[in-house]
Amino acid sequence: MLHLTGPVLADDGAGCWRALPEAWVFEGKILYSEPDGVGQGWQEISGWAIPGLADVHAHIGLGADGEVDRETAEQQALAEARKGVLLIRDAGSPQDTRWVQGRDDLPRLIRAGRHVARPKRYTRNFARELEDVSDLPEALAEEARSGDGWVKLVADWIDRDTGVLGPLWPDEVLVDAFAAVHESGARVTAHSFCREAIDGLLEAGIDCIEHGTGMDSDHISEAARRGIAVTPTMIQIDRFEEFAQRGDARFPEYAAQMRAMYVRREEQFAAFVDAGLTILPGSDAGGELPHGLVPKELARWVSIGMPAAEALHRGAARARQYLATPRHPELDEGLSLLRHLARSEAESQDPGAYVGSASVPGFCDSGLRPPRRMTSDDEIGWLRDGDSADLALYPSDPREDISVLETPSAVILRGAVIGG
């Protein structure tokens, strides 16, 4: 039994933070009034409490050479938890990580099965590789059945025969493959660097684009209109110059592509924000990157110009809301419309104004709310009364200083203190 002496920052899922004076954690749930008949024995914990952060693009069970052992995967998950990341969408792993979901001390995990790619068109030992592109619909349908509502597609990669980034799949195959996934009630997230892959993804009905470094202004506008989410993975994109240098000697055209995307990375991130895209935090941890990078990813967004309160909203409540909500394009399009209208009004008064969901006038009272995804005892929440107590506490207000996310003073998962 825990007594949080506050403040407790509750986000309603639409960017409206409310600082509540205190809360209680009882039987794994967060409550905003003291339970009756419990008596004494509360453990007091102080600090600014927020919903646990989410990593919408990480890889538990994956290392630089492919699958890692279970002990290493466990350490990856614990590294996320130590940074207050308590919800992970695993965007592709060669390891069957269902065992993580049976551990109360590890972050909640939404699995996407294994990456699906083509031979020699992705990192070795990472993906399920299809010799025949026509097998893609069946393969994605199989991954959808084995995952938790998501599948992971590799949409583009370097073609070593041509020496440039290019799509892996014909557009017509993507249409059939995504339809097969959607018929099962699952969603598709796709790795994409290059511009040439984006049209096919959009036309086929992609749900989430990872990186999105090839998206032009038309792509961005269309993605915003359709409510398609993007995980910009800025910490990863900051490494593109390094990738370019690796390819300079053997693949100079590829190196030029990577370098061009590196140069415009901050401008493109700003374009994502200005268009009202659903931007979600993803570290791309696993492979070459360590786990626990979401605080750095959010700080990177702030360094580009996003207010800390907005970054915090996207990194906690908005990401949780997105992952907990079934496919509901009408909701996302409605939210995008509200942002567009507010942005137009703000820019008419101040052309340089930053407009995100947290600063949209009337946004919190829009009436647009996601349907609750009923999952019995494992519902994803964002500190609404009665939600599972998945939260992190900090010595100061992260809306004022995003850097405090690096050092949580306490981490609570499923109502139990697991760190800090």
CSV table of C-alpha atoms in Angstrom, one decimal:
chain,number,residue,atom,x,y,z
A,1,MET,CA,0.0,0.0,0.0
A,2,LEU,CA,1.6,3.2,-1.2
A,3,HIS,CA,0.7,6.9,-0.5
A,4,LEU,CA,2.1,9.2,-3.2
A,5,THR,CA,2.4,12.6,-1.6
A,6,GLY,CA,2.6,14.3,-5.0
A,7,PRO,CA,2.2,16.1,-7.1
A,8,VAL,CA,0.8,13.5,-9.4
A,9,LEU,CA,0.7,14.6,-13.0
A,10,ALA,CA,-2.4,12.9,-14.6
A,11,ASP,CA,-2.7,13.3,-18.4
A,12,ASP,CA,-6.2,12.8,-19.8
A,13,GLY,CA,-4.7,11.3,-23.0
A,14,ALA,CA,-5.3,14.6,-25.0
A,15,GLY,CA,-2.4,16.6,-23.6
A,16,CYS,CA,-4.1,18.1,-20.6
A,17,TRP,CA,-1.9,17.6,-17.5
A,18,ARG,CA,-3.5,18.0,-14.1
A,19,ALA,CA,-1.3,18.2,-11.1
A,20,LEU,CA,-3.2,16.4,-8.3
A,21,PRO,CA,-2.0,16.8,-4.7
A,22,GLU,CA,-1.8,13.1,-3.8
A,23,ALA,CA,-2.8,9.5,-4.7
A,24,TRP,CA,-2.9,6.0,-3.3
A,25,VAL,CA,-1.7,2.7,-4.8
A,26,PHE,CA,-3.9,-0.1,-3.5
A,27,GLU,CA,-4.2,-3.7,-4.9
A,28,GLY,CA,-2.1,-2.6,-7.9
A,29,LYS,CA,-4.4,0.3,-8.9
A,30,ILE,CA,-3.9,4.0,-8.6
A,31,LEU,CA,-6.7,5.8,-6.7
A,32,TYR,CA,-7.3,9.5,-6.1
A,33,SER,CA,-9.2,9.1,-2.8
A,34,GLU,CA,-8.0,7.1,0.2
A,35,PRO,CA,-9.6,3.6,0.3
A,36,ASP,CA,-12.0,3.1,3.1
A,37,GLY,CA,-11.4,0.6,5.9
A,38,VAL,CA,-7.7,0.0,5.1
A,39,GLY,CA,-6.3,1.6,8.2
A,40,GLN,CA,-2.6,2.4,8.7
A,41,GLY,CA,0.5,1.0,7.1
A,42,TRP,CA,0.8,3.2,4.1
A,43,GLN,CA,4.4,3.6,2.6
A,44,GLU,CA,4.8,7.3,1.7
A,45,ILE,CA,6.7,8.1,-1.5
A,46,SER,CA,7.4,11.7,-2.6
A,47,GLY,CA,8.1,13.1,-6.0
A,48,TRP,CA,6.5,14.3,-9.2
A,49,ALA,CA,4.6,11.2,-10.5
A,50,ILE,CA,3.8,10.6,-14.2
A,51,PRO,CA,2.5,7.7,-16.2
A,52,GLY,CA,5.3,5.2,-17.0
A,53,LEU,CA,7.0,6.1,-20.3
A,54,ALA,CA,6.5,4.0,-23.4
A,55,ASP,CA,9.0,2.9,-26.0
A,56,VAL,CA,7.1,2.3,-29.2
A,57,HIS,CA,10.1,1.0,-31.1
A,58,ALA,CA,12.4,-1.3,-29.3
A,59,HIS,CA,13.7,-4.9,-29.7
A,60,ILE,CA,13.8,-7.1,-26.7
A,61,GLY,CA,15.8,-10.3,-27.4
A,62,LEU,CA,17.8,-8.8,-30.3
A,63,GLY,CA,21.5,-7.9,-30.3
A,64,ALA,CA,24.0,-6.8,-33.0
A,65,ASP,CA,24.4,-10.4,-34.3
A,66,GLY,CA,20.8,-11.4,-34.0
A,67,GLU,CA,19.0,-13.3,-31.2
A,68,VAL,CA,20.5,-13.0,-27.7
A,69,ASP,CA,20.0,-15.4,-24.8
A,70,ARG,CA,17.2,-15.0,-22.3
A,71,GLU,CA,19.5,-13.5,-19.6
A,72,THR,CA,20.6,-10.7,-22.0
A,73,ALA,CA,17.0,-10.1,-23.0
A,74,GLU,CA,16.0,-9.8,-19.3
A,75,GLN,CA,18.8,-7.2,-18.8
A,76,GLN,CA,17.5,-5.3,-21.8
A,77,ALA,CA,14.0,-5.1,-20.3
A,78,LEU,CA,15.3,-4.2,-16.9
A,79,ALA,CA,17.4,-1.4,-18.5
A,80,GLU,CA,14.1,0.1,-19.9
A,81,ALA,CA,12.4,-0.2,-16.5
A,82,ARG,CA,15.3,1.6,-14.7
A,83,LYS,CA,14.6,4.6,-16.9
A,84,GLY,CA,10.9,4.6,-16.2
A,85,VAL,CA,9.9,2.9,-19.4
A,86,LEU,CA,7.1,0.5,-18.4
A,87,LEU,CA,5.4,-0.2,-21.7
A,88,ILE,CA,7.2,-1.5,-24.8
A,89,ARG,CA,6.1,-2.3,-28.3
A,90,ASP,CA,8.7,-4.7,-29.4
A,91,ALA,CA,9.1,-3.8,-33.1
A,92,GLY,CA,10.5,-7.1,-34.2
A,93,SER,CA,12.6,-9.8,-32.5
A,94,PRO,CA,13.9,-13.2,-33.4
A,95,GLN,CA,13.2,-14.4,-29.9
A,96,ASP,CA,9.9,-15.5,-28.6
A,97,THR,CA,9.5,-13.1,-25.8
A,98,ARG,CA,6.2,-14.2,-24.4
A,99,TRP,CA,8.0,-15.2,-21.2
A,100,VAL,CA,8.6,-11.4,-20.5
A,101,GLN,CA,4.8,-11.0,-20.2
A,102,GLY,CA,4.8,-13.5,-17.3
A,103,ARG,CA,7.2,-11.4,-15.2
A,104,ASP,CA,5.6,-8.8,-13.0
A,105,ASP,CA,8.9,-7.0,-12.5
A,106,LEU,CA,9.4,-6.4,-16.3
A,107,PRO,CA,7.8,-3.8,-18.4
A,108,ARG,CA,4.5,-4.6,-20.2
A,109,LEU,CA,5.4,-5.9,-23.6
A,110,ILE,CA,3.4,-5.8,-26.9
A,111,ARG,CA,5.0,-8.2,-29.3
A,112,ALA,CA,5.2,-7.8,-33.1
A,113,GLY,CA,6.7,-11.1,-33.9
A,114,ARG,CA,9.7,-11.2,-36.2
A,115,HIS,CA,10.8,-8.7,-38.8
A,116,VAL,CA,9.8,-9.8,-42.3
A,117,ALA,CA,12.3,-8.9,-45.1
A,118,ARG,CA,14.0,-10.4,-48.2
A,119,PRO,CA,17.3,-12.2,-48.5
A,120,LYS,CA,20.3,-9.9,-48.2
A,121,ARG,CA,18.0,-6.9,-47.8
A,122,TYR,CA,18.3,-6.4,-44.1
A,123,THR,CA,20.7,-6.9,-41.2
A,124,ARG,CA,21.9,-10.6,-41.1
A,125,ASN,CA,20.1,-12.8,-38.6
A,126,PHE,CA,17.4,-10.3,-37.7
A,127,ALA,CA,14.5,-11.1,-40.0
A,128,ARG,CA,12.3,-13.8,-41.4
A,129,GLU,CA,13.5,-13.6,-45.1
A,130,LEU,CA,11.1,-14.4,-48.0
A,131,GLU,CA,12.5,-15.6,-51.3
A,132,ASP,CA,9.2,-15.0,-53.1
A,133,VAL,CA,7.6,-11.6,-52.6
A,134,SER,CA,4.2,-13.2,-53.3
A,135,ASP,CA,4.5,-15.0,-49.9
A,136,LEU,CA,4.3,-11.7,-48.0
A,137,PRO,CA,0.5,-11.7,-47.3
A,138,GLU,CA,0.6,-15.2,-45.8
A,139,ALA,CA,3.8,-14.4,-43.9
A,140,LEU,CA,2.4,-11.3,-42.3
A,141,ALA,CA,-0.8,-13.0,-41.5
A,142,GLU,CA,1.2,-15.7,-39.7
A,143,GLU,CA,3.2,-13.1,-37.7
A,144,ALA,CA,-0.1,-11.4,-36.8
A,145,ARG,CA,-1.4,-14.6,-35.3
A,146,SER,CA,1.7,-15.1,-33.2
A,147,GLY,CA,2.1,-11.4,-32.1
A,148,ASP,CA,0.0,-9.1,-29.9
A,149,GLY,CA,-1.8,-7.0,-32.6
A,150,TRP,CA,1.2,-5.8,-34.5
A,151,VAL,CA,3.5,-7.1,-37.3
A,152,LYS,CA,6.8,-5.7,-38.4
A,153,LEU,CA,7.8,-5.2,-42.1
A,154,VAL,CA,11.1,-4.0,-43.5
A,155,ALA,CA,9.9,-1.7,-46.3
A,156,ASP,CA,13.3,-0.7,-47.7
A,157,TRP,CA,17.0,-1.3,-47.3
A,158,ILE,CA,20.1,-1.0,-49.4
A,159,ASP,CA,20.1,-3.1,-52.6
A,160,ARG,CA,23.7,-4.3,-52.9
A,161,ASP,CA,23.3,-4.8,-56.6
A,162,THR,CA,22.4,-1.2,-57.3
A,163,GLY,CA,24.2,0.4,-54.3
A,164,VAL,CA,21.2,2.5,-53.2
A,165,LEU,CA,18.3,2.3,-50.8
A,166,GLY,CA,15.1,0.9,-52.4
A,167,PRO,CA,11.8,-0.8,-51.6
A,168,LEU,CA,11.7,-4.5,-51.0
A,169,TRP,CA,8.1,-5.2,-52.1
A,170,PRO,CA,5.9,-4.4,-55.1
A,171,ASP,CA,3.1,-2.0,-54.2
A,172,GLU,CA,0.3,-4.5,-55.2
A,173,VAL,CA,1.8,-7.1,-52.8
A,174,LEU,CA,1.7,-4.6,-49.9
A,175,VAL,CA,-2.0,-4.0,-50.5
A,176,ASP,CA,-2.8,-7.7,-50.2
A,177,ALA,CA,-0.4,-8.2,-47.3
A,178,PHE,CA,-1.8,-5.3,-45.2
A,179,ALA,CA,-5.3,-6.3,-45.9
A,180,ALA,CA,-4.6,-9.7,-44.5
A,181,VAL,CA,-3.1,-8.2,-41.4
A,182,HIS,CA,-6.0,-5.8,-40.9
A,183,GLU,CA,-8.6,-8.5,-41.4
A,184,SER,CA,-7.1,-10.2,-38.4
A,185,GLY,CA,-7.5,-7.0,-36.3
A,186,ALA,CA,-3.7,-6.4,-36.2
A,187,ARG,CA,-1.7,-3.4,-37.4
A,188,VAL,CA,1.5,-3.0,-39.4
A,189,THR,CA,4.6,-1.0,-38.5
A,190,ALA,CA,7.3,-0.6,-41.1
A,191,HIS,CA,10.9,0.3,-41.1
A,192,SER,CA,11.4,2.9,-43.8
A,193,PHE,CA,14.4,5.2,-44.7
A,194,CYS,CA,13.9,6.1,-48.3
A,195,ARG,CA,11.3,8.2,-50.2
A,196,GLU,CA,10.7,5.6,-52.8
A,197,ALA,CA,9.0,3.2,-50.3
A,198,ILE,CA,6.5,5.7,-48.8
A,199,ASP,CA,3.9,5.9,-51.6
A,200,GLY,CA,3.4,2.1,-51.5
A,201,LEU,CA,3.1,2.1,-47.7
A,202,LEU,CA,0.5,4.9,-47.7
A,203,GLU,CA,-1.6,3.4,-50.5
A,204,ALA,CA,-1.6,0.0,-48.8
A,205,GLY,CA,-2.8,1.4,-45.5
A,206,ILE,CA,0.2,1.4,-43.3
A,207,ASP,CA,-0.5,2.1,-39.6
A,208,CYS,CA,2.9,3.2,-38.3
A,209,ILE,CA,6.1,4.3,-40.1
A,210,GLU,CA,9.4,4.0,-38.3
A,211,HIS,CA,12.1,6.6,-39.0
A,212,GLY,CA,10.2,8.1,-42.0
A,213,THR,CA,13.3,9.9,-43.2
A,214,GLY,CA,12.3,9.8,-46.8
A,215,MET,CA,8.9,11.4,-46.3
A,216,ASP,CA,8.3,14.5,-48.3
A,217,SER,CA,5.8,17.2,-47.6
A,218,ASP,CA,3.0,15.4,-49.5
A,219,HIS,CA,3.7,12.2,-47.7
A,220,ILE,CA,3.7,14.0,-44.3
A,221,SER,CA,0.4,15.7,-45.1
A,222,GLU,CA,-1.3,12.4,-46.2
A,223,ALA,CA,0.0,10.5,-43.2
A,224,ALA,CA,-1.4,13.2,-40.9
A,225,ARG,CA,-4.7,13.1,-42.7
A,226,ARG,CA,-5.0,9.4,-42.3
A,227,GLY,CA,-3.9,9.4,-38.7
A,228,ILE,CA,-0.7,7.3,-39.4
A,229,ALA,CA,1.8,7.4,-36.6
A,230,VAL,CA,5.5,8.0,-37.0
A,231,THR,CA,8.3,7.0,-34.6
A,232,PRO,CA,11.1,9.4,-35.7
A,233,THR,CA,13.9,7.7,-33.7
A,234,MET,CA,16.0,10.8,-33.6
A,235,ILE,CA,18.8,9.2,-31.6
A,236,GLN,CA,19.1,6.6,-34.4
A,237,ILE,CA,18.9,9.2,-37.2
A,238,ASP,CA,21.6,11.2,-35.5
A,239,ARG,CA,23.9,8.3,-36.5
A,240,PHE,CA,23.2,8.6,-40.2
A,241,GLU,CA,26.5,10.4,-40.9
A,242,GLU,CA,28.2,7.4,-39.3
A,243,PHE,CA,26.3,5.1,-41.6
A,244,ALA,CA,27.2,7.2,-44.6
A,245,GLN,CA,30.9,7.0,-43.7
A,246,ARG,CA,30.7,3.2,-43.5
A,247,GLY,CA,29.3,3.1,-47.1
A,248,ASP,CA,31.5,5.8,-48.7
A,249,ALA,CA,34.0,3.5,-50.3
A,250,ARG,CA,31.7,0.7,-51.6
A,251,PHE,CA,28.3,2.3,-51.9
A,252,PRO,CA,28.8,6.1,-52.6
A,253,GLU,CA,25.2,6.6,-53.7
A,254,TYR,CA,23.8,5.0,-50.6
A,255,ALA,CA,26.2,7.1,-48.5
A,256,ALA,CA,24.9,10.2,-50.3
A,257,GLN,CA,21.3,9.2,-49.5
A,258,MET,CA,22.0,8.7,-45.8
A,259,ARG,CA,24.0,11.9,-45.6
A,260,ALA,CA,21.2,13.9,-47.2
A,261,MET,CA,18.7,12.5,-44.7
A,262,TYR,CA,21.1,13.3,-41.8
A,263,VAL,CA,21.4,16.9,-42.9
A,264,ARG,CA,17.7,17.6,-43.0
A,265,ARG,CA,16.7,15.5,-40.0
A,266,GLU,CA,15.7,18.4,-37.7
A,267,GLU,CA,13.9,20.2,-40.4
A,268,GLN,CA,11.9,17.1,-41.1
A,269,PHE,CA,11.1,16.5,-37.5
A,270,ALA,CA,9.7,20.0,-37.3
A,271,ALA,CA,7.6,19.3,-40.4
A,272,PHE,CA,6.2,16.2,-38.7
A,273,VAL,CA,5.1,18.4,-35.8
A,274,ASP,CA,3.7,21.2,-37.9
A,275,ALA,CA,1.6,18.7,-39.9
A,276,GLY,CA,0.0,17.3,-36.7
A,277,LEU,CA,1.4,13.8,-37.1
A,278,THR,CA,1.0,11.3,-34.3
A,279,ILE,CA,4.6,11.3,-33.2
A,280,LEU,CA,5.5,8.6,-30.8
A,281,PRO,CA,8.8,7.8,-28.9
A,282,GLY,CA,10.9,5.0,-30.2
A,283,SER,CA,14.5,4.3,-29.2
A,284,ASP,CA,15.3,1.5,-31.8
A,285,ALA,CA,17.1,-0.1,-28.9
A,286,GLY,CA,18.4,-3.6,-29.6
A,287,GLY,CA,20.8,-4.3,-32.4
A,288,GLU,CA,23.5,-1.7,-32.0
A,289,LEU,CA,21.8,0.7,-29.6
A,290,PRO,CA,21.5,0.1,-25.8
A,291,HIS,CA,18.1,0.0,-24.0
A,292,GLY,CA,16.7,2.8,-21.9
A,293,LEU,CA,17.1,5.6,-24.4
A,294,VAL,CA,13.6,7.1,-24.4
A,295,PRO,CA,14.5,9.9,-21.9
A,296,LYS,CA,17.3,10.9,-24.4
A,297,GLU,CA,14.9,10.6,-27.3
A,298,LEU,CA,12.4,13.0,-25.7
A,299,ALA,CA,15.2,15.4,-24.7
A,300,ARG,CA,16.3,15.4,-28.3
A,301,TRP,CA,12.8,16.4,-29.4
A,302,VAL,CA,12.9,19.3,-26.9
A,303,SER,CA,16.3,20.3,-28.3
A,304,ILE,CA,14.7,20.7,-31.7
A,305,GLY,CA,11.9,23.0,-30.3
A,306,MET,CA,9.1,20.9,-28.9
A,307,PRO,CA,8.0,22.1,-25.4
A,308,ALA,CA,8.9,19.7,-22.6
A,309,ALA,CA,5.3,19.3,-21.6
A,310,GLU,CA,4.4,18.3,-25.1
A,311,ALA,CA,7.2,15.8,-25.3
A,312,LEU,CA,6.2,14.3,-22.0
A,313,HIS,CA,2.6,13.9,-23.1
A,314,ARG,CA,3.7,12.1,-26.3
A,315,GLY,CA,6.2,10.0,-24.4
A,316,ALA,CA,3.8,8.8,-21.7
A,317,ALA,CA,0.0,9.2,-22.0
A,318,ARG,CA,-0.3,9.6,-25.8
A,319,ALA,CA,1.9,6.6,-26.6
A,320,ARG,CA,0.0,4.5,-24.0
A,321,GLN,CA,-3.3,5.7,-25.5
A,322,TYR,CA,-2.1,4.8,-29.0
A,323,LEU,CA,-1.0,1.3,-28.1
A,324,ALA,CA,-4.1,0.6,-26.0
A,325,THR,CA,-6.5,1.7,-28.7
A,326,PRO,CA,-7.6,-0.7,-31.5
A,327,ARG,CA,-7.5,0.5,-35.1
A,328,HIS,CA,-9.7,3.6,-35.1
A,329,PRO,CA,-8.8,5.9,-38.0
A,330,GLU,CA,-11.8,8.1,-37.4
A,331,LEU,CA,-10.5,9.1,-34.0
A,332,ASP,CA,-7.0,9.9,-35.3
A,333,GLU,CA,-8.4,11.9,-38.3
A,334,GLY,CA,-10.6,13.9,-35.9
A,335,LEU,CA,-7.6,14.7,-33.6
A,336,SER,CA,-5.6,15.8,-36.7
A,337,LEU,CA,-8.4,18.0,-37.8
A,338,LEU,CA,-8.6,19.8,-34.4
A,339,ARG,CA,-4.8,20.3,-34.6
A,340,HIS,CA,-5.1,21.7,-38.1
A,341,LEU,CA,-7.8,24.2,-37.2
A,342,ALA,CA,-6.0,25.3,-34.1
A,343,ARG,CA,-2.7,25.7,-36.0
A,344,SER,CA,-4.4,27.8,-38.7
A,345,GLU,CA,-5.8,30.1,-36.1
A,346,ALA,CA,-2.5,30.4,-34.2
A,347,GLU,CA,-0.4,31.0,-37.3
A,348,SER,CA,-2.8,33.8,-38.4
A,349,GLN,CA,-1.9,35.6,-35.2
A,350,ASP,CA,1.8,34.4,-35.0
A,351,PRO,CA,3.4,32.8,-38.0
A,352,GLY,CA,6.2,31.4,-35.8
A,353,ALA,CA,3.9,29.8,-33.2
A,354,TYR,CA,4.5,26.2,-32.1
A,355,VAL,CA,1.2,24.3,-32.0
A,356,GLY,CA,1.0,20.8,-30.6
A,357,SER,CA,-1.8,18.9,-29.1
A,358,ALA,CA,-1.1,20.2,-25.6
A,359,SER,CA,-1.5,23.8,-26.8
A,360,VAL,CA,-4.7,23.4,-28.9
A,361,PRO,CA,-7.4,25.7,-27.5
A,362,GLY,CA,-10.3,23.6,-26.3
A,363,PHE,CA,-8.5,20.4,-27.2
A,364,CYS,CA,-9.1,18.8,-23.8
A,365,ASP,CA,-12.8,19.3,-24.2
A,366,SER,CA,-13.1,18.0,-27.7
A,367,GLY,CA,-15.1,15.0,-26.7
A,368,LEU,CA,-12.8,12.8,-28.8
A,369,ARG,CA,-11.7,9.9,-26.6
A,370,PRO,CA,-10.4,6.5,-27.6
A,371,PRO,CA,-12.5,3.4,-27.0
A,372,ARG,CA,-11.3,1.5,-23.9
A,373,ARG,CA,-9.5,-1.7,-24.9
A,374,MET,CA,-10.7,-4.2,-22.3
A,375,THR,CA,-8.0,-6.7,-21.6
A,376,SER,CA,-9.2,-8.0,-18.2
A,377,ASP,CA,-6.3,-7.6,-15.8
A,378,ASP,CA,-3.7,-6.1,-18.2
A,379,GLU,CA,-5.1,-2.8,-19.4
A,380,ILE,CA,-2.8,-0.1,-20.4
A,381,GLY,CA,-3.6,3.2,-18.7
A,382,TRP,CA,-2.2,6.7,-18.1
A,383,LEU,CA,-3.0,7.3,-14.5
A,384,ARG,CA,-6.7,7.6,-14.7
A,385,ASP,CA,-8.4,6.7,-11.4
A,386,GLY,CA,-8.5,2.9,-11.2
A,387,ASP,CA,-5.8,2.3,-13.8
A,388,SER,CA,-2.9,-0.1,-13.1
A,389,ALA,CA,-0.3,1.8,-11.1
A,390,ASP,CA,2.5,2.0,-13.7
A,391,LEU,CA,4.3,5.2,-13.0
A,392,ALA,CA,7.6,6.8,-12.3
A,393,LEU,CA,8.5,9.6,-9.9
A,394,TYR,CA,11.0,12.4,-10.2
A,395,PRO,CA,12.6,15.0,-7.9
A,396,SER,CA,11.2,17.9,-10.0
A,397,ASP,CA,8.6,18.6,-12.6
A,398,PRO,CA,9.6,17.0,-16.0
A,399,ARG,CA,7.3,19.5,-17.8
A,400,GLU,CA,9.8,22.2,-16.8
A,401,ASP,CA,13.0,20.2,-17.3
A,402,ILE,CA,12.8,17.1,-19.5
A,403,SER,CA,16.3,16.0,-18.4
A,404,VAL,CA,15.0,14.7,-15.0
A,405,LEU,CA,13.5,11.7,-16.9
A,406,GLU,CA,17.1,10.3,-16.9
A,407,THR,CA,17.0,9.8,-13.1
A,408,PRO,CA,13.6,8.6,-11.7
A,409,SER,CA,13.6,8.6,-7.9
A,410,ALA,CA,11.1,5.7,-7.9
A,411,VAL,CA,9.6,3.3,-10.4
A,412,ILE,CA,6.3,1.6,-9.7
A,413,LEU,CA,4.9,-1.2,-11.9
A,414,ARG,CA,1.7,-3.0,-11.4
A,415,GLY,CA,1.5,-1.3,-8.0
A,416,ALA,CA,4.9,-2.6,-6.8
A,417,VAL,CA,8.1,-0.5,-6.3
A,418,ILE,CA,10.7,-2.0,-8.7
A,419,GLY,CA,13.3,0.7,-8.8
A,420,GLY,CA,14.6,4.1,-7.9
